[in-house]
Amino acid sequence: MSDSLAMTIGAETKQSSPAGGASFSPLYQQIKQLLLRALDQGEWKPGESIPSEFELAARFQVSQGTVRKAVDELASENILIRRQGKGTFVSTHHEPHVRFRFLRLAATAGRTPPTKSQVLNCQRVRANAHAAQQLDLRVGESLVFIRRLLTFENVPTVIDDIYLPSFLFKGLTSSLLEAHQAVPLYGLFETEFGVSMVRAEEQIRAVAASSEVAELLAIKVESPLLRVDRTSYTYVDRPVELRVGHYLTDQYYYRNSLI
Amino acid sequence: MSDSLAMTIGAETKQSSPAGGASFSPLYQQIKQLLLRALDQGEWKPGESIPSEFELAARFQVSQGTVRKAVDELASENILIRRQGKGTFVSTHHEPHVRFRFLRLAATAGRTPPTKSQVLNCQRVRANAHAAQQLDLRVGESLVFIRRLLTFENVPTVIDDIYLPSFLFKGLTSSLLEAHQAVPLYGLFETEFGVSMVRAEEQIRAVAASSEVAELLAIKVESPLLRVDRTSYTYVDRPVELRVGHYLTDQYYYRNSLI
DNA sequence: TAGTGGTCTAGACCACGGA
DNA sequence: CCGTGGTCTAGACCACTAG
């Protein structure tokens, strides 16, 4: 197959704003979408480098400057990482910098504490209406359910309840999770299942600890906790994870920047 | 005065990485800093347009492409807004879009509810150690303290305690705030005091309502609340506001995107 | 029609990293 | 040394807005 876009654009540029539709998009946006599709299909794996700007320009039959603009956007979204003199690399959750973006509890001055992770549960469940809607599945489809406890400096701090479409995570079991206890969960999803989380939306509330969660965190029932509802998305904006976290914020806080 | 940078660069480019210092910065970054300084000095007010890219290029003696890259960055930080065919404008908190970025409580699907704001208190206080450190002042310096209540759809939802350096907000009184009840607070700061908030850092925790806050929000003592500690910054990254918010999140939630 | 930002190209040169 | 990304320039053309 040829990835050339020259024809497409040549034709598209000439029909300025067709009467019915609003379908035009600039060349660099089309390149960006092609790169995202290639990433989604695993053409370049997290941690690897992608071809040089000139190679991509030749492949897509556009100028290097146009590729550059597409890559610029992907780099600003933290999907690619440029390294001068070395190349452009696919982001990976195995790097602390990336993990930091998805684990927002900090103690002071942005320092994220060393973490211990324990899997408390891992089983198949059926999607309820909410999960099905969020994950773009049908009610009753099979999900992997994981409950885990994060401990910071010997203080049980986070309970995460995680829901994943089973068909994307075949073979995900307690023992697999335990075998990879050291790597971040999203790192494991990347390398074991080819699923890369690049974006998430969160809803944050203050709630009173249920007896169940209180027991797991070794706190009093009704203690105030942060409840964080997260939906995570991959390269092509497919939702692939639902997560409900309960955070104890006595010693840590959720950090956020408004820009 | 001449804003030309040609000399600076010509000289700077030649001395590649001087032994002692790490002082080099690209032309477009220097242009960006000049633009930020001009904004800080009020050369162009929020809502106004800045000169065209070619005018700025002539003023700074660089190419239009270099100005474009500087403006691109400022636009990506939501400090400037480009409007094709019209020009580039200075962001203002009077636009709902900007306000939305700093008021993160939403009900469903990102809709922010209509808000009523009531000022409960406005007086001068002295900076304690924490406030002085955060606002880059000396302990004991005068601050304006504002306490206000936000009501969403007749539900008291937010108590904000706000601290501002008095010397930047001369003449800020209860009656002034009441006279401008309709405009967002940051909009008032912009137009009345020339202080534009462009960025903020927040720390979020779950806490139990104190009796004082519980009474103001008409809820039970010890109810779980979001506590949001915010420090806000202006164009040149000066901290100018400290804010402690207590949010009732029974019907609303704090929305956030991880990217 | 004129002026603005938006896209695309081509080419020169610099800075960095590694062989 | 070469290949990578990073910067800067110049110029052509398109799309949108307003008079």
CSV table of C-alpha atoms in Angstrom, one decimal, chain B residues 84-204:
chain,number,residue,atom,x,y,z
B,84,GLN,CA,-8.3,33.5,11.6
B,85,GLY,CA,-9.0,36.6,9.5
B,86,LYS,CA,-9.4,38.8,12.6
B,87,GLY,CA,-6.1,38.8,14.5
B,88,THR,CA,-4.6,37.5,17.7
B,89,PHE,CA,-6.3,38.6,21.0
B,90,VAL,CA,-5.4,38.7,24.6
B,91,SER,CA,-7.4,36.1,26.7
B,92,THR,CA,-9.8,37.5,29.2
B,93,HIS,CA,-11.6,36.0,32.1
B,94,HIS,CA,-14.7,37.7,30.9
B,95,GLU,CA,-15.1,35.0,28.3
B,96,PRO,CA,-16.9,31.9,29.6
B,97,HIS,CA,-14.3,29.6,28.0
B,98,VAL,CA,-11.5,31.0,30.1
B,99,ARG,CA,-13.5,31.1,33.3
B,100,PHE,CA,-14.3,27.4,32.7
B,101,ARG,CA,-10.6,26.5,33.0
B,102,PHE,CA,-10.5,28.0,36.6
B,103,LEU,CA,-13.9,26.9,37.9
B,104,ARG,CA,-13.7,23.1,37.6
B,105,LEU,CA,-16.9,22.0,39.2
B,106,ALA,CA,-19.3,20.5,36.8
B,107,ALA,CA,-22.6,18.6,37.0
B,108,THR,CA,-22.8,16.3,34.0
B,109,ALA,CA,-20.9,16.2,30.6
B,110,GLY,CA,-18.8,19.1,31.5
B,111,ARG,CA,-21.6,21.6,31.9
B,112,THR,CA,-20.8,24.2,34.5
B,113,PRO,CA,-24.0,25.3,36.3
B,114,PRO,CA,-25.1,28.9,36.6
B,115,THR,CA,-23.6,30.5,39.7
B,116,LYS,CA,-24.5,33.0,42.3
B,117,SER,CA,-21.7,34.6,44.2
B,118,GLN,CA,-22.0,36.3,47.7
B,119,VAL,CA,-19.2,38.1,49.4
B,120,LEU,CA,-19.3,37.2,53.1
B,121,ASN,CA,-16.2,39.0,54.2
B,122,CYS,CA,-13.6,41.4,52.9
B,123,GLN,CA,-10.9,42.8,55.1
B,124,ARG,CA,-7.1,43.5,55.5
B,125,VAL,CA,-5.1,40.9,57.4
B,126,ARG,CA,-1.3,40.2,57.9
B,127,ALA,CA,0.5,37.5,56.0
B,128,ASN,CA,1.5,34.5,58.1
B,129,ALA,CA,4.6,32.5,57.3
B,130,HIS,CA,2.8,30.2,54.8
B,131,ALA,CA,1.1,33.0,52.9
B,132,ALA,CA,4.2,35.0,52.8
B,133,GLN,CA,6.2,32.1,51.4
B,134,GLN,CA,3.6,31.2,48.8
B,135,LEU,CA,3.1,34.8,47.7
B,136,ASP,CA,6.8,35.8,47.8
B,137,LEU,CA,6.2,38.5,50.5
B,138,ARG,CA,7.5,39.1,53.9
B,139,VAL,CA,5.6,37.9,57.0
B,140,GLY,CA,3.3,40.6,58.3
B,141,GLU,CA,2.7,42.3,55.0
B,142,SER,CA,-0.8,43.4,54.4
B,143,LEU,CA,-3.2,41.0,52.5
B,144,VAL,CA,-6.7,41.4,51.3
B,145,PHE,CA,-8.8,38.6,52.7
B,146,ILE,CA,-12.1,37.7,50.9
B,147,ARG,CA,-14.5,35.0,51.9
B,148,ARG,CA,-17.2,34.2,49.5
B,149,LEU,CA,-20.0,31.7,48.9
B,150,LEU,CA,-20.9,30.2,45.5
B,151,THR,CA,-24.4,28.9,45.1
B,152,PHE,CA,-25.2,26.6,42.2
B,153,GLU,CA,-28.9,26.2,41.4
B,154,ASN,CA,-29.8,27.3,44.9
B,155,VAL,CA,-27.4,24.9,46.5
B,156,PRO,CA,-24.6,26.5,48.6
B,157,THR,CA,-21.6,24.6,47.1
B,158,VAL,CA,-18.3,26.4,47.5
B,159,ILE,CA,-16.7,28.5,50.2
B,160,ASP,CA,-13.6,30.3,49.0
B,161,ASP,CA,-11.1,32.0,51.3
B,162,ILE,CA,-8.9,34.3,49.1
B,163,TYR,CA,-5.7,36.1,50.0
B,164,LEU,CA,-4.2,38.8,47.8
B,165,PRO,CA,-1.3,41.2,48.3
B,166,SER,CA,-2.8,44.5,49.3
B,167,PHE,CA,-0.4,46.6,47.3
B,168,LEU,CA,-1.6,45.1,44.1
B,169,PHE,CA,-5.3,45.5,45.0
B,170,LYS,CA,-5.6,49.0,46.4
B,171,GLY,CA,-9.2,50.0,46.8
B,172,LEU,CA,-10.6,46.4,46.8
B,173,THR,CA,-13.6,46.5,49.2
B,174,SER,CA,-16.8,44.7,49.8
B,175,SER,CA,-18.8,47.4,48.1
B,176,LEU,CA,-16.6,47.2,45.0
B,177,LEU,CA,-17.1,43.4,44.9
B,178,GLU,CA,-20.9,43.8,45.3
B,179,ALA,CA,-21.0,46.4,42.6
B,180,HIS,CA,-19.5,43.9,40.2
B,181,GLN,CA,-21.3,40.8,41.4
B,182,ALA,CA,-22.1,39.7,37.9
B,183,VAL,CA,-18.6,39.4,36.5
B,184,PRO,CA,-16.2,36.6,37.5
B,185,LEU,CA,-13.7,37.6,40.2
B,186,TYR,CA,-10.8,37.1,37.9
B,187,GLY,CA,-12.5,39.3,35.4
B,188,LEU,CA,-12.8,42.0,38.0
B,189,PHE,CA,-9.1,41.7,38.9
B,190,GLU,CA,-8.2,42.1,35.3
B,191,THR,CA,-10.3,45.2,34.6
B,192,GLU,CA,-10.1,47.0,38.0
B,193,PHE,CA,-6.5,46.1,39.0
B,194,GLY,CA,-4.7,45.0,35.9
B,195,VAL,CA,-3.9,41.7,37.4
B,196,SER,CA,-4.4,38.7,35.0
B,197,MET,CA,-4.3,35.2,36.3
B,198,VAL,CA,-2.9,32.9,33.6
B,199,ARG,CA,-1.9,29.8,35.5
B,200,ALA,CA,-2.5,28.1,38.9
B,201,GLU,CA,-1.3,25.1,40.9
B,202,GLU,CA,-3.7,23.2,43.1
B,203,GLN,CA,-3.5,20.7,45.9
B,204,ILE,CA,-6.6,18.7,46.4
